[in-house]
Amino acid sequence: MRALQSTTRSVPRSASRRAAVAVSAAAPGPKRVVITGGNTGIGFEAALELVKKGHSVTLACRDDGKAAAAAARIKAAVPSAAVDTLHLDLADLGSVSDAAKSLLDSPAPIDVLLNNAGVMACPYMTTKQGFEYQFGVNHLGHFLLTTSLLPKIKASEGARIVSVASAAHAFGKIDFDSFRSSKDYKEWPAYGQSKLANIMFTYELARRLASDPSAPTANALHPGVVRTELGRYLVSDDSPFYMKIMWGMMTPFTKSPEQGAQTSIYLVSSPEVEGVSGKYFDNCRPISSTPASYDTDVARRLYDVSQELVAAAVDSAAMA
Ligand SMILES: NC(=O)c1ccc[n+]([C@@H]2O[C@H](COP(=O)([O-])OP(=O)(O)OC[C@H]3O[C@@H](n4cnc5c(N)ncnc54)[C@H](OP(=O)(O)O)[C@@H]3O)[C@@H](O)[C@H]2O)c1
């Protein structure tokens, strides 16, 4: 795999941090990795590979039965695996708050947060707090989880935040009027918006953390087109027949979940990306995202608006 010496941080880091990075060429020691949606698909394969490398994983999932079954499959494959589960429904900010509290209260560190869970191209639906579902699950839920856990993540030396975005961000646009609205809703642009938000949040977070020597790195990735359950809404009984045909025709050109997990595993565990932050990766290499994703004004506004939206939702849940 190509080394990343030429890929300097897109944001400045402190001199002491850079010096520490320079001497840490060896593979990092065992890490505790929290993976959202680790019960299936790319997240499951990443979890399995990471425990094989000696890391411990927490599968943060919305379905406790699926999470327990996934943990059992990991244990069966790797009997020494350190794996546990945590209830997390990203479509309910109350559940996200509870999961964050439980992680903050636990003595176990958080060395890496892998924001992996996602939904794609669903019909118009809303989260518990009334947000458009794809924006709510893919972006807002992860935004609240990440920002809530930041103080604890910062306490781990060399910590990382890795977010699974998508090349589909190319057909997204951040429309600040759409977050709670069904007006002009279309499945694919809404998916694109949520994945663009993953990337812009990553870049903005990296910028905001750049001057803090104890801060984690933040990177995003495209996993490839991968044969997982992500296409569940495309092959449902209600979806148009041409969508089912198109999905079927793409299958031979897709990656296996194991192949699709490689860039996540790389960003979570490789010493090559120690200290690298604010980048977007594909096939374990940094690449450019779309020009729109580098709009710092929109990214700053998205961060601030997301903060206001989740704070209001959490406050009203606490009052209920
Ligand atoms: N597959 C691809 O071709 C592809 C391409 C680009 C990007 N991605 C991204 O890769 C990531 C992983 O997707 P995948 O392909 O592995 O899909 P997947 O097999 O459908 O897995 C998605 C995971 O997210 C979980 N999830 C969905 N809604 C959730 C919620 N409200 N709260 C908590 N967890 C939730 C699912 O839980 P359940 O099992 O309970 O539903 C599942 O564990 C996603 O972010 C996706 O956008 C995938």
mmCIF file of C-alpha atoms and ligand atoms in Angstrom:
data_model
loop_
_atom_site.group_PDB
_atom_site.id
_atom_site.type_symbol
_atom_site.label_atom_id
_atom_site.label_comp_id
_atom_site.label_asym_id
_atom_site.label_seq_id
_atom_site.Cartn_x
_atom_site.Cartn_y
_atom_site.Cartn_z
ATOM 1 C CA MET A 1 0.000 0.000 0.000
ATOM 2 C CA ARG A 2 1.364 3.437 -0.918
ATOM 3 C CA ALA A 3 2.801 5.377 2.005
ATOM 4 C CA LEU A 4 1.260 8.739 2.734
ATOM 5 C CA GLN A 5 4.335 10.880 3.286
ATOM 6 C CA SER A 6 3.322 13.100 0.391
ATOM 7 C CA THR A 7 -0.148 13.598 1.854
ATOM 8 C CA THR A 8 0.439 16.254 4.436
ATOM 9 C CA ARG A 9 -2.427 17.242 6.684
ATOM 10 C CA SER A 10 -4.744 19.635 4.990
ATOM 11 C CA VAL A 11 -4.872 21.435 8.315
ATOM 12 C CA PRO A 12 -1.901 22.509 10.429
ATOM 13 C CA ARG A 13 -1.000 20.505 13.528
ATOM 14 C CA SER A 14 1.181 21.468 16.451
ATOM 15 C CA ALA A 15 4.914 20.919 16.118
ATOM 16 C CA SER A 16 4.938 18.548 19.102
ATOM 17 C CA ARG A 17 2.196 16.449 17.571
ATOM 18 C CA ARG A 18 4.071 16.296 14.258
ATOM 19 C CA ALA A 19 7.240 15.189 16.074
ATOM 20 C CA ALA A 20 5.287 12.438 17.813
ATOM 21 C CA VAL A 21 3.870 11.353 14.458
ATOM 22 C CA ALA A 22 7.331 11.167 12.909
ATOM 23 C CA VAL A 23 8.593 8.591 15.425
ATOM 24 C CA SER A 24 5.487 6.395 15.443
ATOM 25 C CA ALA A 25 6.210 4.299 12.359
ATOM 26 C CA ALA A 26 5.243 0.984 13.959
ATOM 27 C CA ALA A 27 1.705 -0.371 13.846
ATOM 28 C CA PRO A 28 -0.338 1.223 16.646
ATOM 29 C CA GLY A 29 -1.182 -1.006 19.624
ATOM 30 C CA PRO A 30 -4.627 -2.493 20.253
ATOM 31 C CA LYS A 31 -7.411 0.038 19.955
ATOM 32 C CA ARG A 32 -10.997 0.116 21.101
ATOM 33 C CA VAL A 33 -13.130 0.847 18.037
ATOM 34 C CA VAL A 34 -16.803 1.824 18.206
ATOM 35 C CA ILE A 35 -18.542 0.930 14.921
ATOM 36 C CA THR A 36 -22.024 2.161 14.097
ATOM 37 C CA GLY A 37 -24.074 -0.396 12.177
ATOM 38 C CA GLY A 38 -21.473 -3.121 12.710
ATOM 39 C CA ASN A 39 -23.963 -5.984 12.497
ATOM 40 C CA THR A 40 -23.867 -6.453 8.728
ATOM 41 C CA GLY A 41 -22.271 -5.366 5.443
ATOM 42 C CA ILE A 42 -19.146 -3.242 5.424
ATOM 43 C CA GLY A 43 -19.304 -2.521 9.165
ATOM 44 C CA PHE A 44 -19.436 -6.202 10.092
ATOM 45 C CA GLU A 45 -16.509 -7.104 7.847
ATOM 46 C CA ALA A 46 -14.495 -4.192 9.262
ATOM 47 C CA ALA A 47 -15.282 -5.378 12.816
ATOM 48 C CA LEU A 48 -14.230 -8.945 12.006
ATOM 49 C CA GLU A 49 -10.951 -7.863 10.410
ATOM 50 C CA LEU A 50 -10.163 -5.439 13.235
ATOM 51 C CA VAL A 51 -10.576 -8.080 15.964
ATOM 52 C CA LYS A 52 -8.345 -10.387 13.913
ATOM 53 C CA LYS A 53 -5.727 -7.625 14.163
ATOM 54 C CA GLY A 54 -6.129 -7.617 17.959
ATOM 55 C CA HIS A 55 -8.365 -4.550 18.345
ATOM 56 C CA SER A 56 -11.542 -4.594 20.423
ATOM 57 C CA VAL A 57 -14.834 -3.548 18.880
ATOM 58 C CA THR A 58 -18.182 -2.272 20.063
ATOM 59 C CA LEU A 59 -21.009 -2.893 17.622
ATOM 60 C CA ALA A 60 -23.413 0.055 18.023
ATOM 61 C CA CYS A 61 -26.614 -1.137 16.355
ATOM 62 C CA ARG A 62 -30.327 -0.400 16.249
ATOM 63 C CA ASP A 63 -31.431 -4.054 16.414
ATOM 64 C CA ASP A 64 -30.169 -5.746 19.597
ATOM 65 C CA GLY A 65 -30.874 -9.250 18.239
ATOM 66 C CA LYS A 66 -28.866 -8.612 15.048
ATOM 67 C CA ALA A 67 -26.074 -7.055 17.104
ATOM 68 C CA ALA A 68 -25.887 -10.081 19.423
ATOM 69 C CA ALA A 69 -25.905 -12.464 16.436
ATOM 70 C CA ALA A 70 -23.096 -10.485 14.773
ATOM 71 C CA ALA A 71 -21.044 -10.494 17.986
ATOM 72 C CA ALA A 72 -21.571 -14.277 18.226
ATOM 73 C CA ARG A 73 -20.397 -14.727 14.601
ATOM 74 C CA ILE A 74 -17.261 -12.716 15.382
ATOM 75 C CA LYS A 75 -16.637 -14.776 18.533
ATOM 76 C CA ALA A 76 -17.097 -17.998 16.572
ATOM 77 C CA ALA A 77 -14.516 -16.862 14.017
ATOM 78 C CA VAL A 78 -12.112 -15.352 16.577
ATOM 79 C CA PRO A 79 -12.669 -16.938 20.015
ATOM 80 C CA SER A 80 -10.302 -14.447 21.697
ATOM 81 C CA ALA A 81 -12.203 -11.481 20.195
ATOM 82 C CA ALA A 82 -13.028 -8.572 22.495
ATOM 83 C CA VAL A 83 -16.452 -7.598 21.166
ATOM 84 C CA ASP A 84 -19.498 -6.088 22.800
ATOM 85 C CA THR A 85 -22.693 -4.430 21.634
ATOM 86 C CA LEU A 86 -24.522 -1.203 22.336
ATOM 87 C CA HIS A 87 -28.036 -0.115 21.427
ATOM 88 C CA LEU A 88 -27.948 2.845 19.014
ATOM 89 C CA ASP A 89 -30.801 3.976 16.789
ATOM 90 C CA LEU A 90 -29.523 6.867 14.697
ATOM 91 C CA ALA A 91 -33.094 7.686 13.694
ATOM 92 C CA ASP A 92 -33.811 8.758 17.290
ATOM 93 C CA LEU A 93 -31.573 11.450 18.783
ATOM 94 C CA GLY A 94 -32.726 10.360 22.257
ATOM 95 C CA SER A 95 -31.252 6.922 21.570
ATOM 96 C CA VAL A 96 -28.061 8.542 20.256
ATOM 97 C CA SER A 97 -27.788 10.584 23.477
ATOM 98 C CA ASP A 98 -28.317 7.474 25.606
ATOM 99 C CA ALA A 99 -25.691 5.528 23.647
ATOM 100 C CA ALA A 100 -23.220 8.416 23.944
ATOM 101 C CA LYS A 101 -23.860 8.654 27.696
ATOM 102 C CA SER A 102 -23.262 4.955 28.138
ATOM 103 C CA LEU A 103 -19.973 5.190 26.208
ATOM 104 C CA LEU A 104 -18.915 8.274 28.181
ATOM 105 C CA ASP A 105 -19.745 6.583 31.516
ATOM 106 C CA SER A 106 -17.830 3.412 30.676
ATOM 107 C CA PRO A 107 -14.162 3.215 31.753
ATOM 108 C CA ALA A 108 -13.174 1.815 28.330
ATOM 109 C CA PRO A 109 -11.455 4.375 26.062
ATOM 110 C CA ILE A 110 -12.658 5.274 22.581
ATOM 111 C CA ASP A 111 -9.613 5.211 20.322
ATOM 112 C CA VAL A 112 -11.562 5.178 17.067
ATOM 113 C CA LEU A 113 -15.140 6.044 16.170
ATOM 114 C CA LEU A 114 -16.131 4.459 12.856
ATOM 115 C CA ASN A 115 -19.290 6.180 11.637
ATOM 116 C CA ASN A 116 -20.408 3.457 9.260
ATOM 117 C CA ALA A 117 -24.178 2.946 9.522
ATOM 118 C CA GLY A 118 -26.352 4.246 6.745
ATOM 119 C CA VAL A 119 -29.518 4.011 4.718
ATOM 120 C CA MET A 120 -29.864 4.673 0.993
ATOM 121 C CA ALA A 121 -32.591 5.930 -1.304
ATOM 122 C CA CYS A 122 -35.575 5.277 0.932
ATOM 123 C CA PRO A 123 -39.005 6.713 0.214
ATOM 124 C CA TYR A 124 -39.812 9.885 2.161
ATOM 125 C CA MET A 125 -39.798 9.031 5.857
ATOM 126 C CA THR A 126 -38.865 10.934 8.993
ATOM 127 C CA THR A 127 -36.779 10.195 12.044
ATOM 128 C CA LYS A 128 -38.326 10.256 15.517
ATOM 129 C CA GLN A 129 -37.630 13.990 15.781
ATOM 130 C CA GLY A 130 -39.121 14.720 12.344
ATOM 131 C CA PHE A 131 -36.018 15.032 10.176
ATOM 132 C CA GLU A 132 -35.881 13.679 6.634
ATOM 133 C CA TYR A 133 -34.716 10.103 7.242
ATOM 134 C CA GLN A 134 -31.493 9.906 5.223
ATOM 135 C CA PHE A 135 -30.234 13.274 6.474
ATOM 136 C CA GLY A 136 -31.324 12.365 10.001
ATOM 137 C CA VAL A 137 -29.742 8.900 10.149
ATOM 138 C CA ASN A 138 -26.676 9.332 7.960
ATOM 139 C CA HIS A 139 -25.685 12.832 9.087
ATOM 140 C CA LEU A 140 -27.494 14.195 12.166
ATOM 141 C CA GLY A 141 -27.350 10.984 14.230
ATOM 142 C CA HIS A 142 -23.628 10.648 13.557
ATOM 143 C CA PHE A 143 -23.106 14.372 14.164
ATOM 144 C CA LEU A 144 -24.641 14.117 17.641
ATOM 145 C CA LEU A 145 -22.785 10.893 18.449
ATOM 146 C CA THR A 146 -19.414 12.274 17.309
ATOM 147 C CA THR A 147 -19.664 15.665 18.987
ATOM 148 C CA SER A 148 -20.961 14.097 22.240
ATOM 149 C CA LEU A 149 -18.057 11.649 22.348
ATOM 150 C CA LEU A 150 -15.349 14.162 21.409
ATOM 151 C CA PRO A 151 -14.109 14.865 24.975
ATOM 152 C CA LYS A 152 -13.565 11.149 25.546
ATOM 153 C CA ILE A 153 -12.065 10.513 22.091
ATOM 154 C CA LYS A 154 -9.608 13.380 22.705
ATOM 155 C CA ALA A 155 -8.363 11.590 25.813
ATOM 156 C CA SER A 156 -6.956 8.772 23.643
ATOM 157 C CA GLU A 157 -3.541 9.415 22.119
ATOM 158 C CA GLY A 158 -3.669 9.250 18.312
ATOM 159 C CA ALA A 159 -7.457 8.864 18.213
ATOM 160 C CA ARG A 160 -9.353 8.804 14.922
ATOM 161 C CA ILE A 161 -12.828 9.552 13.632
ATOM 162 C CA VAL A 162 -13.596 7.772 10.375
ATOM 163 C CA SER A 163 -16.824 8.357 8.451
ATOM 164 C CA VAL A 164 -18.119 6.159 5.642
ATOM 165 C CA ALA A 165 -19.421 8.580 3.014
ATOM 166 C CA SER A 166 -19.924 7.779 -0.682
ATOM 167 C CA ALA A 167 -19.088 8.861 -4.206
ATOM 168 C CA ALA A 168 -22.846 9.532 -4.317
ATOM 169 C CA HIS A 169 -22.089 12.843 -2.557
ATOM 170 C CA ALA A 170 -21.562 14.068 -6.133
ATOM 171 C CA PHE A 171 -25.306 14.252 -6.739
ATOM 172 C CA GLY A 172 -26.054 15.906 -3.430
ATOM 173 C CA LYS A 173 -26.426 19.563 -2.520
ATOM 174 C CA ILE A 174 -26.846 20.967 0.984
ATOM 175 C CA ASP A 175 -30.346 22.443 0.968
ATOM 176 C CA PHE A 176 -30.958 23.981 4.382
ATOM 177 C CA ASP A 177 -34.717 24.059 3.732
ATOM 178 C CA SER A 178 -34.932 20.320 3.153
ATOM 179 C CA PHE A 179 -33.956 18.932 6.535
ATOM 180 C CA ARG A 180 -37.540 18.694 7.781
ATOM 181 C CA SER A 181 -39.396 18.908 4.502
ATOM 182 C CA SER A 182 -40.962 16.475 2.040
ATOM 183 C CA LYS A 183 -41.256 19.220 -0.605
ATOM 184 C CA ASP A 184 -39.547 18.154 -3.855
ATOM 185 C CA TYR A 185 -38.187 15.049 -2.084
ATOM 186 C CA LYS A 186 -36.244 12.667 -4.316
ATOM 187 C CA GLU A 187 -34.534 9.566 -2.933
ATOM 188 C CA TRP A 188 -31.167 9.902 -4.679
ATOM 189 C CA PRO A 189 -30.470 13.606 -4.205
ATOM 190 C CA ALA A 190 -31.459 13.136 -0.553
ATOM 191 C CA TYR A 191 -28.957 10.270 -0.225
ATOM 192 C CA GLY A 192 -26.360 12.420 -1.994
ATOM 193 C CA GLN A 193 -27.046 15.307 0.378
ATOM 194 C CA SER A 194 -26.579 13.073 3.432
ATOM 195 C CA LYS A 195 -23.273 11.708 2.114
ATOM 196 C CA LEU A 196 -22.083 15.203 1.140
ATOM 197 C CA ALA A 197 -22.914 16.192 4.722
ATOM 198 C CA ASN A 198 -20.709 13.302 5.990
ATOM 199 C CA ILE A 199 -17.764 14.686 4.014
ATOM 200 C CA MET A 200 -18.349 18.363 4.843
ATOM 201 C CA PHE A 201 -18.740 17.494 8.536
ATOM 202 C CA THR A 202 -15.438 15.595 8.382
ATOM 203 C CA TYR A 203 -13.619 18.505 6.757
ATOM 204 C CA GLU A 204 -15.134 21.083 9.107
ATOM 205 C CA LEU A 205 -14.399 18.944 12.169
ATOM 206 C CA ALA A 206 -10.775 18.545 11.043
ATOM 207 C CA ARG A 207 -10.519 22.335 10.626
ATOM 208 C CA ARG A 208 -12.039 22.989 14.058
ATOM 209 C CA LEU A 209 -9.720 20.475 15.734
ATOM 210 C CA ALA A 210 -6.579 21.515 13.859
ATOM 211 C CA SER A 211 -5.125 23.720 16.586
ATOM 212 C CA ASP A 212 -5.751 21.196 19.378
ATOM 213 C CA PRO A 213 -2.746 18.903 19.854
ATOM 214 C CA SER A 214 -4.853 16.297 21.708
ATOM 215 C CA ALA A 215 -7.505 16.198 18.991
ATOM 216 C CA PRO A 216 -8.351 13.107 16.956
ATOM 217 C CA THR A 217 -7.926 13.045 13.199
ATOM 218 C CA ALA A 218 -11.087 13.023 11.055
ATOM 219 C CA ASN A 219 -11.289 11.412 7.622
ATOM 220 C CA ALA A 220 -14.046 10.222 5.294
ATOM 221 C CA LEU A 221 -14.132 7.510 2.653
ATOM 222 C CA HIS A 222 -15.934 5.931 -0.263
ATOM 223 C CA PRO A 223 -15.992 2.123 0.144
ATOM 224 C CA GLY A 224 -16.706 1.326 -3.520
ATOM 225 C CA VAL A 225 -19.936 -0.160 -4.800
ATOM 226 C CA VAL A 226 -20.421 -3.084 -2.456
ATOM 227 C CA ARG A 227 -22.846 -6.040 -2.337
ATOM 228 C CA THR A 228 -24.570 -5.391 0.989
ATOM 229 C CA GLU A 229 -28.091 -4.854 2.273
ATOM 230 C CA LEU A 230 -27.842 -1.138 1.489
ATOM 231 C CA GLY A 231 -30.004 -1.572 -1.616
ATOM 232 C CA ARG A 232 -32.925 -2.840 0.462
ATOM 233 C CA TYR A 233 -35.220 0.011 -0.623
ATOM 234 C CA LEU A 234 -34.322 -0.540 -4.299
ATOM 235 C CA VAL A 235 -35.456 -4.150 -4.287
ATOM 236 C CA SER A 236 -38.479 -3.749 -2.006
ATOM 237 C CA ASP A 237 -41.934 -4.657 -3.308
ATOM 238 C CA ASP A 238 -42.758 -0.949 -3.767
ATOM 239 C CA SER A 239 -39.718 0.000 -5.845
ATOM 240 C CA PRO A 240 -40.065 0.397 -9.633
ATOM 241 C CA PHE A 241 -39.143 -2.668 -11.724
ATOM 242 C CA TYR A 242 -36.407 -0.792 -13.646
ATOM 243 C CA MET A 243 -34.631 -0.128 -10.350
ATOM 244 C CA LYS A 244 -34.581 -3.849 -9.543
ATOM 245 C CA ILE A 245 -33.208 -4.609 -13.030
ATOM 246 C CA MET A 246 -30.516 -1.901 -12.776
ATOM 247 C CA TRP A 247 -29.489 -3.099 -9.320
ATOM 248 C CA GLY A 248 -29.257 -6.692 -10.594
ATOM 249 C CA MET A 249 -27.164 -5.620 -13.635
ATOM 250 C CA MET A 250 -24.661 -3.831 -11.405
ATOM 251 C CA THR A 251 -24.042 -6.851 -9.172
ATOM 252 C CA PRO A 252 -21.173 -8.436 -11.191
ATOM 253 C CA PHE A 253 -19.241 -5.159 -11.009
ATOM 254 C CA THR A 254 -19.500 -4.730 -7.273
ATOM 255 C CA LYS A 255 -17.097 -5.465 -4.409
ATOM 256 C CA SER A 256 -17.656 -8.096 -1.744
ATOM 257 C CA PRO A 257 -18.331 -6.674 1.750
ATOM 258 C CA GLU A 258 -14.845 -7.815 2.744
ATOM 259 C CA GLN A 259 -13.304 -5.838 -0.135
ATOM 260 C CA GLY A 260 -15.580 -2.891 0.625
ATOM 261 C CA ALA A 261 -14.358 -2.771 4.226
ATOM 262 C CA GLN A 262 -10.681 -2.333 3.325
ATOM 263 C CA THR A 263 -10.545 1.474 3.265
ATOM 264 C CA SER A 264 -12.391 1.641 6.605
ATOM 265 C CA ILE A 265 -9.917 -0.834 8.124
ATOM 266 C CA TYR A 266 -7.005 1.140 6.656
ATOM 267 C CA LEU A 267 -8.192 4.451 8.100
ATOM 268 C CA VAL A 268 -8.973 2.889 11.479
ATOM 269 C CA SER A 269 -5.750 0.975 11.957
ATOM 270 C CA SER A 270 -2.935 1.783 9.536
ATOM 271 C CA PRO A 271 0.127 3.636 10.842
ATOM 272 C CA GLU A 272 0.360 5.218 7.366
ATOM 273 C CA VAL A 273 -2.461 7.604 8.220
ATOM 274 C CA GLU A 274 -1.254 8.555 11.677
ATOM 275 C CA GLY A 275 -1.724 12.342 11.905
ATOM 276 C CA VAL A 276 -3.479 12.591 8.518
ATOM 277 C CA SER A 277 -6.722 14.548 8.835
ATOM 278 C CA GLY A 278 -9.397 16.259 6.767
ATOM 279 C CA LYS A 279 -9.093 13.919 3.782
ATOM 280 C CA TYR A 280 -11.397 11.784 1.632
ATOM 281 C CA PHE A 281 -10.208 8.288 0.664
ATOM 282 C CA ASP A 282 -11.081 5.687 -1.937
ATOM 283 C CA ASN A 283 -9.239 2.361 -2.291
ATOM 284 C CA CYS A 284 -6.976 3.345 0.642
ATOM 285 C CA ARG A 285 -5.753 6.448 -1.183
ATOM 286 C CA PRO A 286 -6.620 10.109 -0.617
ATOM 287 C CA ILE A 287 -8.628 11.550 -3.502
ATOM 288 C CA SER A 288 -10.489 14.783 -4.135
ATOM 289 C CA SER A 289 -14.170 15.035 -3.376
ATOM 290 C CA THR A 290 -16.420 17.320 -5.420
ATOM 291 C CA PRO A 291 -15.715 21.084 -5.517
ATOM 292 C CA ALA A 292 -18.962 21.703 -3.584
ATOM 293 C CA SER A 293 -17.654 19.652 -0.667
ATOM 294 C CA TYR A 294 -14.791 22.134 -0.148
ATOM 295 C CA ASP A 295 -17.129 25.111 0.358
ATOM 296 C CA THR A 296 -16.026 26.214 3.816
ATOM 297 C CA ASP A 297 -18.926 28.667 4.292
ATOM 298 C CA VAL A 298 -21.516 25.951 3.700
ATOM 299 C CA ALA A 299 -19.558 23.494 5.874
ATOM 300 C CA ARG A 300 -19.375 25.979 8.742
ATOM 301 C CA ARG A 301 -23.085 26.717 8.458
ATOM 302 C CA LEU A 302 -23.949 23.025 8.235
ATOM 303 C CA TYR A 303 -21.955 22.345 11.411
ATOM 304 C CA ASP A 304 -23.579 25.232 13.309
ATOM 305 C CA VAL A 305 -27.104 24.398 12.113
ATOM 306 C CA SER A 306 -26.600 20.699 12.929
ATOM 307 C CA GLN A 307 -25.465 21.683 16.414
ATOM 308 C CA GLU A 308 -28.590 23.814 16.915
ATOM 309 C CA LEU A 309 -30.901 21.108 15.564
ATOM 310 C CA VAL A 310 -29.534 18.311 17.746
ATOM 311 C CA ALA A 311 -29.360 20.538 20.833
ATOM 312 C CA ALA A 312 -33.011 21.520 20.429
ATOM 313 C CA ALA A 313 -34.045 17.905 19.905
ATOM 314 C CA VAL A 314 -32.089 16.665 22.920
ATOM 315 C CA ASP A 315 -33.462 19.501 25.115
ATOM 316 C CA SER A 316 -37.053 18.783 24.150
ATOM 317 C CA ALA A 317 -36.542 15.038 24.739
ATOM 318 C CA ALA A 318 -35.165 15.831 28.213
ATOM 319 C CA MET A 319 -38.239 17.997 28.998
ATOM 320 C CA ALA A 320 -40.716 15.362 27.783
HETATM 321 N N1 LIG B 1 -22.762 -0.706 -0.250
HETATM 322 C C1 LIG B 1 -22.296 0.262 -1.034
HETATM 323 O O1 LIG B 1 -22.166 0.097 -2.265
HETATM 324 C C2 LIG B 1 -21.919 1.593 -0.467
HETATM 325 C C3 LIG B 1 -21.397 2.582 -1.341
HETATM 326 C C4 LIG B 1 -21.052 3.819 -0.815
HETATM 327 C C5 LIG B 1 -21.227 4.071 0.530
HETATM 328 N N2 LIG B 1 -21.745 3.109 1.357
HETATM 329 C C6 LIG B 1 -21.923 3.430 2.785
HETATM 330 O O2 LIG B 1 -21.390 2.366 3.560
HETATM 331 C C7 LIG B 1 -22.016 2.364 4.835
HETATM 332 C C8 LIG B 1 -22.352 0.924 5.228
HETATM 333 O O3 LIG B 1 -23.347 0.463 4.340
HETATM 334 P P1 LIG B 1 -23.460 -1.054 3.866
HETATM 335 O O4 LIG B 1 -23.270 -1.050 2.410
HETATM 336 O O5 LIG B 1 -22.668 -1.950 4.719
HETATM 337 O O6 LIG B 1 -25.043 -1.272 4.105
HETATM 338 P P2 LIG B 1 -25.877 -2.292 5.002
HETATM 339 O O7 LIG B 1 -25.425 -3.683 4.753
HETATM 340 O O8 LIG B 1 -27.302 -1.948 4.732
HETATM 341 O O9 LIG B 1 -25.470 -1.883 6.489
HETATM 342 C C9 LIG B 1 -25.923 -0.662 7.015
HETATM 343 C C10 LIG B 1 -25.834 -0.712 8.515
HETATM 344 O O10 LIG B 1 -26.404 0.517 9.017
HETATM 345 C C11 LIG B 1 -27.344 0.171 10.009
HETATM 346 N N3 LIG B 1 -28.375 1.185 10.189
HETATM 347 C C12 LIG B 1 -29.323 1.590 9.315
HETATM 348 N N4 LIG B 1 -30.141 2.473 9.903
HETATM 349 C C13 LIG B 1 -29.710 2.624 11.171
HETATM 350 C C14 LIG B 1 -30.156 3.373 12.278
HETATM 351 N N5 LIG B 1 -31.259 4.135 12.229
HETATM 352 N N6 LIG B 1 -29.473 3.305 13.436
HETATM 353 C C15 LIG B 1 -28.377 2.510 13.535
HETATM 354 N N7 LIG B 1 -27.925 1.753 12.539
HETATM 355 C C16 LIG B 1 -28.585 1.812 11.361
HETATM 356 C C17 LIG B 1 -27.940 -1.148 9.542
HETATM 357 O O11 LIG B 1 -28.640 -1.782 10.600
HETATM 358 P P3 LIG B 1 -29.775 -2.926 10.275
HETATM 359 O O12 LIG B 1 -29.021 -4.154 9.879
HETATM 360 O O13 LIG B 1 -30.512 -3.049 11.562
HETATM 361 O O14 LIG B 1 -30.610 -2.381 9.159
HETATM 362 C C18 LIG B 1 -26.669 -1.852 9.126
HETATM 363 O O15 LIG B 1 -25.997 -2.350 10.259
HETATM 364 C C19 LIG B 1 -23.223 3.294 4.717
HETATM 365 O O16 LIG B 1 -22.920 4.513 5.353
HETATM 366 C C20 LIG B 1 -23.366 3.521 3.222
HETATM 367 O O17 LIG B 1 -23.937 4.779 2.920
HETATM 368 C C21 LIG B 1 -22.078 1.882 0.891
#
